[in-house]
mmCIF file of N, CA and C in Angstrom:
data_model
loop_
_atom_site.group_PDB
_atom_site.id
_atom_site.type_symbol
_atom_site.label_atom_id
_atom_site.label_comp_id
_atom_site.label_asym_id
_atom_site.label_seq_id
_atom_site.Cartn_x
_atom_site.Cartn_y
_atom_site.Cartn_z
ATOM 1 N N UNK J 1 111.711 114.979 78.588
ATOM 2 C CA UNK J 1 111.769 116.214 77.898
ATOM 3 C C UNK J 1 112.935 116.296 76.947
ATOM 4 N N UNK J 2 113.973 117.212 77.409
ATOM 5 C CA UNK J 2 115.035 117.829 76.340
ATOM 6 C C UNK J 2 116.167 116.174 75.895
ATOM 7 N N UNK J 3 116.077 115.159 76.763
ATOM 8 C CA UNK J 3 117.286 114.062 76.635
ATOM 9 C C UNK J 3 116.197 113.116 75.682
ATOM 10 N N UNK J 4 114.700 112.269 75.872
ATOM 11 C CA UNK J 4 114.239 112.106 75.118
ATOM 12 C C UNK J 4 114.022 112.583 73.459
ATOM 13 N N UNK J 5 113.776 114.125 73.147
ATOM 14 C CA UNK J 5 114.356 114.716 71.875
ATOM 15 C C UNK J 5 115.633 114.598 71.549
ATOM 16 N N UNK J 6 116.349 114.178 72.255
ATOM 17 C CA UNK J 6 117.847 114.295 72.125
ATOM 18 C C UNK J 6 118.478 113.054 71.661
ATOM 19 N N UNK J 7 117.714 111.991 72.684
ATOM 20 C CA UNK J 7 117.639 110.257 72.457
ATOM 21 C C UNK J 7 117.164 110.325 70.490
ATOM 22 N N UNK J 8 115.882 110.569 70.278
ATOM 23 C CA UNK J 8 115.119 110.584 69.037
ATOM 24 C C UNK J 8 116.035 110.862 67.716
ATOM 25 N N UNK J 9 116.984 111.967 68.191
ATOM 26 C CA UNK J 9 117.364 112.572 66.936
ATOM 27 C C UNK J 9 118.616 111.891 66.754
ATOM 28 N N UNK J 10 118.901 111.493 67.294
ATOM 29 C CA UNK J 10 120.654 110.851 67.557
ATOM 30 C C UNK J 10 120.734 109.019 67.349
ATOM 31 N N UNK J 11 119.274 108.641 67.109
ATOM 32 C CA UNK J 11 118.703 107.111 66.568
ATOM 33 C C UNK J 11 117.856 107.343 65.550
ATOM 34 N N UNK J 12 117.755 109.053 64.963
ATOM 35 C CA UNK J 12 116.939 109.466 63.809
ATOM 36 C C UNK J 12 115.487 108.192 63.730
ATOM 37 N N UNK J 13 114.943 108.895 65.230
ATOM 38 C CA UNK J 13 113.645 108.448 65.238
ATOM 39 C C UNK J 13 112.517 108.927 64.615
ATOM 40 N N UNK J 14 113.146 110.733 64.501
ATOM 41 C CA UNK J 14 112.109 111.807 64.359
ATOM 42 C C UNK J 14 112.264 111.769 63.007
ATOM 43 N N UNK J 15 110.850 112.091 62.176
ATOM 44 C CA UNK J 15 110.001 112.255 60.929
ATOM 45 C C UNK J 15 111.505 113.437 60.321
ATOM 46 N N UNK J 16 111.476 113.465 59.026
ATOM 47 C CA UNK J 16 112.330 114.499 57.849
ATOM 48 C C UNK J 16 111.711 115.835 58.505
ATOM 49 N N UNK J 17 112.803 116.959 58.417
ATOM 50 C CA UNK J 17 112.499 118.299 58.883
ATOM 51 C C UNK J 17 110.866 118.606 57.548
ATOM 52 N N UNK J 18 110.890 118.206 56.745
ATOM 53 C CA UNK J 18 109.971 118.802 56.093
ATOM 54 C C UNK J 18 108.702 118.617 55.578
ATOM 55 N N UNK J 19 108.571 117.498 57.070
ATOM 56 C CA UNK J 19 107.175 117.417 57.141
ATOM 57 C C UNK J 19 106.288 118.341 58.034
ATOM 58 N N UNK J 20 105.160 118.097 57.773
ATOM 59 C CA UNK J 20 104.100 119.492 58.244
ATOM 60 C C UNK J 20 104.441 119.392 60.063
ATOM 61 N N UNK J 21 104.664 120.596 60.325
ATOM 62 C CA UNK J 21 105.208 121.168 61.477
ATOM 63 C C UNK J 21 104.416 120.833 62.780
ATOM 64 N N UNK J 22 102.711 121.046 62.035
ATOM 65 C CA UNK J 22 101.767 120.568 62.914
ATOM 66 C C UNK J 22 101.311 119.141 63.218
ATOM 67 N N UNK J 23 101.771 118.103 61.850
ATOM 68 C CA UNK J 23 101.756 117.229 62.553
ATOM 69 C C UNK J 23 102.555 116.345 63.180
ATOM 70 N N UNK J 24 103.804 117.032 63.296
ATOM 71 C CA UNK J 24 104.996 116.231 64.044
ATOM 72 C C UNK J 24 104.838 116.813 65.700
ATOM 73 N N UNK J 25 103.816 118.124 66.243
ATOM 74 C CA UNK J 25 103.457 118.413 67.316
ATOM 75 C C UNK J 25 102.701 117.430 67.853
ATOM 76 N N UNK J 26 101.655 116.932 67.167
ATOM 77 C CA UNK J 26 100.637 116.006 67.369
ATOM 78 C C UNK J 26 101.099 114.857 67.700
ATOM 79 N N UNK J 27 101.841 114.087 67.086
ATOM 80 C CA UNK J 27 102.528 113.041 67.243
ATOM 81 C C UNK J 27 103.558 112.984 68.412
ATOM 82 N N UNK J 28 104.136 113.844 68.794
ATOM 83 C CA UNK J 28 104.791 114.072 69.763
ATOM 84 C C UNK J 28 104.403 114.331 71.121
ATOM 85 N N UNK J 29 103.560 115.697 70.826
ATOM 86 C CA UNK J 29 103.103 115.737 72.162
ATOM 87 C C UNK J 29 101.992 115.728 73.224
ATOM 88 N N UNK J 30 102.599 114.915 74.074
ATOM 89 C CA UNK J 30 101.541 114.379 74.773
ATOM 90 C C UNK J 30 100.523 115.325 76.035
ATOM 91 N N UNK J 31 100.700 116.503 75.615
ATOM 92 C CA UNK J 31 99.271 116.969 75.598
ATOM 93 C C UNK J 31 98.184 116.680 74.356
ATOM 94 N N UNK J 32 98.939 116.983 73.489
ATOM 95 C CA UNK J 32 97.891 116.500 72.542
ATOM 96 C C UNK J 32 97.030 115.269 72.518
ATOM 97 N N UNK J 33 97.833 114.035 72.568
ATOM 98 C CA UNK J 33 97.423 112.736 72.805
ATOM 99 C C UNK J 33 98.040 111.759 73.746
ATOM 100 N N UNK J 34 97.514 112.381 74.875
ATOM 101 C CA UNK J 34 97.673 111.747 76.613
ATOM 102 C C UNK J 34 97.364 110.609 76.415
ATOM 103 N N UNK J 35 96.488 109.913 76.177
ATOM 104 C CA UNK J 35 95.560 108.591 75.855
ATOM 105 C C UNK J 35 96.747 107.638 75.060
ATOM 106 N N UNK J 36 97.747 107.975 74.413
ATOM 107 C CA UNK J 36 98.732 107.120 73.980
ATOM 108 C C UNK J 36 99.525 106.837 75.360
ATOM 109 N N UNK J 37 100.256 107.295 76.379
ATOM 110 C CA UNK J 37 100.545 106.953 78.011
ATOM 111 C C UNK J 37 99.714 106.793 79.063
ATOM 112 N N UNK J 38 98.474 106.850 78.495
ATOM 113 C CA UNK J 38 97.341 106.368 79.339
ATOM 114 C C UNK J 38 97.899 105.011 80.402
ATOM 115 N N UNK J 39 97.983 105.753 81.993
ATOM 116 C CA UNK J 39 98.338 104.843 82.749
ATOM 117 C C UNK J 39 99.844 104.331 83.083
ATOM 118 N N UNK J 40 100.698 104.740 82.131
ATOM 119 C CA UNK J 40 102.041 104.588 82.126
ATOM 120 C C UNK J 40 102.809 105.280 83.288
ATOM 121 N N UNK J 41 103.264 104.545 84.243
ATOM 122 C CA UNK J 41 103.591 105.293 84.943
ATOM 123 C C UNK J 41 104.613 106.767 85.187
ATOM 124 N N UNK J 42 104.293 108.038 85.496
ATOM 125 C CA UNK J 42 104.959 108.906 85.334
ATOM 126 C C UNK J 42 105.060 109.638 86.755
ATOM 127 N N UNK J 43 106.574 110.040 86.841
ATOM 128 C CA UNK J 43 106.503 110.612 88.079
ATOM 129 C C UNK J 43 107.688 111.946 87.476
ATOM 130 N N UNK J 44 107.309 113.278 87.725
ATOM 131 C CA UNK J 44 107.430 114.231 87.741
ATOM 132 C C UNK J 44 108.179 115.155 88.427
ATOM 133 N N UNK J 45 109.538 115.473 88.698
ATOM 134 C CA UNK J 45 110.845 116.147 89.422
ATOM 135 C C UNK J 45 110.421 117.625 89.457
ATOM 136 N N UNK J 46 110.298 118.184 89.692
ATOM 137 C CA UNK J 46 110.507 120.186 88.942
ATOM 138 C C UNK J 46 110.588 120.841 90.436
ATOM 139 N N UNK J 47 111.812 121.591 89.877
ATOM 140 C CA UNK J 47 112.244 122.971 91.227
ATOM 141 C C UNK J 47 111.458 123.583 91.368
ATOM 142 N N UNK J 48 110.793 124.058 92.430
ATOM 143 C CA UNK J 48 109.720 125.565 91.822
ATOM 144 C C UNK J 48 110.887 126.770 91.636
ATOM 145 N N UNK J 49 112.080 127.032 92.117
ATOM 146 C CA UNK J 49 112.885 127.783 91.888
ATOM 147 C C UNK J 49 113.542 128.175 90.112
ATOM 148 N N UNK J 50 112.853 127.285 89.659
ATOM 149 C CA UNK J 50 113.934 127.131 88.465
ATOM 150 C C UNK J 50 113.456 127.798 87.566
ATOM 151 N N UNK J 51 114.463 128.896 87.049
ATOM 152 C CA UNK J 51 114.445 129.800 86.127
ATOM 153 C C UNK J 51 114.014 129.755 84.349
ATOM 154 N N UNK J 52 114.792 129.102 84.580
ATOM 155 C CA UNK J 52 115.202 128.261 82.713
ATOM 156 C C UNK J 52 113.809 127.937 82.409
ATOM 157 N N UNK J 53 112.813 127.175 83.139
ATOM 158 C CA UNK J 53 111.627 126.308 82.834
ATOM 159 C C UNK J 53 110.761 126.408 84.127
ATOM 160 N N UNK J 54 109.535 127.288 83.812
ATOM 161 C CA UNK J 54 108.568 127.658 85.146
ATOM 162 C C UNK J 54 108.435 126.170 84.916
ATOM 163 N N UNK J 55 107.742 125.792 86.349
ATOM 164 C CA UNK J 55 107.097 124.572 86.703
ATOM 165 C C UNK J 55 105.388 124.561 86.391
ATOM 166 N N UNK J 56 104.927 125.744 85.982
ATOM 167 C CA UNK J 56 103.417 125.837 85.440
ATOM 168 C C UNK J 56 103.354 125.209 84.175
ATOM 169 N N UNK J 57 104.334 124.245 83.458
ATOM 170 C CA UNK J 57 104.088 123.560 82.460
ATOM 171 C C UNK J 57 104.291 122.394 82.961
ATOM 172 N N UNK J 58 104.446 121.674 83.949
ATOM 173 C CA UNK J 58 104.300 120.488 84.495
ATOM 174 C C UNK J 58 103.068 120.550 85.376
ATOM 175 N N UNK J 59 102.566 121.574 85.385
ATOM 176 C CA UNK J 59 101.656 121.337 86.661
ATOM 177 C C UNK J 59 100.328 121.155 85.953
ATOM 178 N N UNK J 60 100.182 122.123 84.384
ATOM 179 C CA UNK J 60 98.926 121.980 83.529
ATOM 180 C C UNK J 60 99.150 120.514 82.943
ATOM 181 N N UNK J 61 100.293 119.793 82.405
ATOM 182 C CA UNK J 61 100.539 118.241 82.294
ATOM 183 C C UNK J 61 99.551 117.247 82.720
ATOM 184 N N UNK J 62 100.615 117.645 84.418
ATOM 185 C CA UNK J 62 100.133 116.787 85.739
ATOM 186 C C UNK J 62 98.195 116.916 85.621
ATOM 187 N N UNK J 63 97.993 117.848 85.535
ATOM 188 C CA UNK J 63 96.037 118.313 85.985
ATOM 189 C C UNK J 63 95.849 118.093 84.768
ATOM 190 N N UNK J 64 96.554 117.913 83.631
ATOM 191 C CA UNK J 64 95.348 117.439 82.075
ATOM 192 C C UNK J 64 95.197 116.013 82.137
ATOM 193 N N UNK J 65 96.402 115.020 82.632
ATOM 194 C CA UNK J 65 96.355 114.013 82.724
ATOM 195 C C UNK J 65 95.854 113.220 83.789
ATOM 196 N N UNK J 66 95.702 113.848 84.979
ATOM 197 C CA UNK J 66 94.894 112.954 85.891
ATOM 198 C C UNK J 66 93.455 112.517 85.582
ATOM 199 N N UNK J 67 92.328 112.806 84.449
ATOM 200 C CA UNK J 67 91.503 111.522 84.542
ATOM 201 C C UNK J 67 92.008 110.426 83.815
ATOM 202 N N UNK J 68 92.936 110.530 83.168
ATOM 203 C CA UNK J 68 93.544 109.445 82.679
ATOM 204 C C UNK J 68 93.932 108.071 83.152
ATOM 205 N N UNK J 69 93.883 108.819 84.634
ATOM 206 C CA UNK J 69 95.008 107.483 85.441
ATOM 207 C C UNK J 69 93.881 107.881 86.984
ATOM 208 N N UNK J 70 92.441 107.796 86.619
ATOM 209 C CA UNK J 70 91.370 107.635 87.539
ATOM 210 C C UNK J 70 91.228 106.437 88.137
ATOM 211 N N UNK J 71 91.454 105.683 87.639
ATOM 212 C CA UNK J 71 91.468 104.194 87.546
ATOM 213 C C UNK J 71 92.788 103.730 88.793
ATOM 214 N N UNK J 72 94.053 104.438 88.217
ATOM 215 C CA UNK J 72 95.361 104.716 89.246
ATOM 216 C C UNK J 72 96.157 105.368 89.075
ATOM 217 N N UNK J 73 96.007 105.838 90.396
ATOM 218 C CA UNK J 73 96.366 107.435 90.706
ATOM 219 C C UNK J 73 97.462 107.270 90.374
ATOM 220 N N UNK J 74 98.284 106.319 91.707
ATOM 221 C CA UNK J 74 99.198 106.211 92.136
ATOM 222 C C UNK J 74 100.339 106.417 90.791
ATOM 223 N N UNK J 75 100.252 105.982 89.819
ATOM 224 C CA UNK J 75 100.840 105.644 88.729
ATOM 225 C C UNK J 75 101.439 106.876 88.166
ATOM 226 N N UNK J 76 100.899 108.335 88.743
ATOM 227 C CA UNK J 76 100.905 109.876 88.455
ATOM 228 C C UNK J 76 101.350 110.406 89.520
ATOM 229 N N UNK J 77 102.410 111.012 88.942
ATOM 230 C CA UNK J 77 103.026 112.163 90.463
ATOM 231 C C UNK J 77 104.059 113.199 90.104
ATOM 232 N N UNK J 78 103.888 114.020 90.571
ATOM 233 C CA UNK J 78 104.564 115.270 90.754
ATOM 234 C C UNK J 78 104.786 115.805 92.085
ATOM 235 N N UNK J 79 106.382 115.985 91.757
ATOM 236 C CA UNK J 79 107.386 116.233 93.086
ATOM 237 C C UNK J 79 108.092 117.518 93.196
ATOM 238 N N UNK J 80 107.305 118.886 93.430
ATOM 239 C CA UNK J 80 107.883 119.935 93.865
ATOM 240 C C UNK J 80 108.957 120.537 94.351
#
């Protein structure tokens, strides 16, 4: 999340501010295009306590991406 954007901008990975807004979302994020980490393994930390950032945006993630990784599961996880 926030250290990856953070990694990007600080090795000026990320596209000129003044390109189209929508497609630097696309390119980025992987709701949009799950199928680019298709299978990559990801495992998932979140407090349910935590204020700053509900955990209902890891959890729609976690459930958009599991047919992705039908094939293996194991490779997908989220840790409450």
């Amino acid at each position: 999340g926030t250290f990856a954007w953070q990694e990007a901008i600080q090795r000026k990975h990320l596209p000129a501010a003044e390109q189209d807004k929508e497609a630097l979302i696309k390119r980025y994020d992987l709701m949009e295009s799950g199928d680019r980490i298709k299978e990559t393994a990801i495992l998932m930390l979140h407090g349910t306590e935590d204020t700053s950032l509900p955990i209902d945006s890891q959890r729609t993630f976690y459930h958009k991406m599991l047919p992705l990784y039908a094939e293996h599961p194991e490779k997908l996880g989220i840790i409450e």
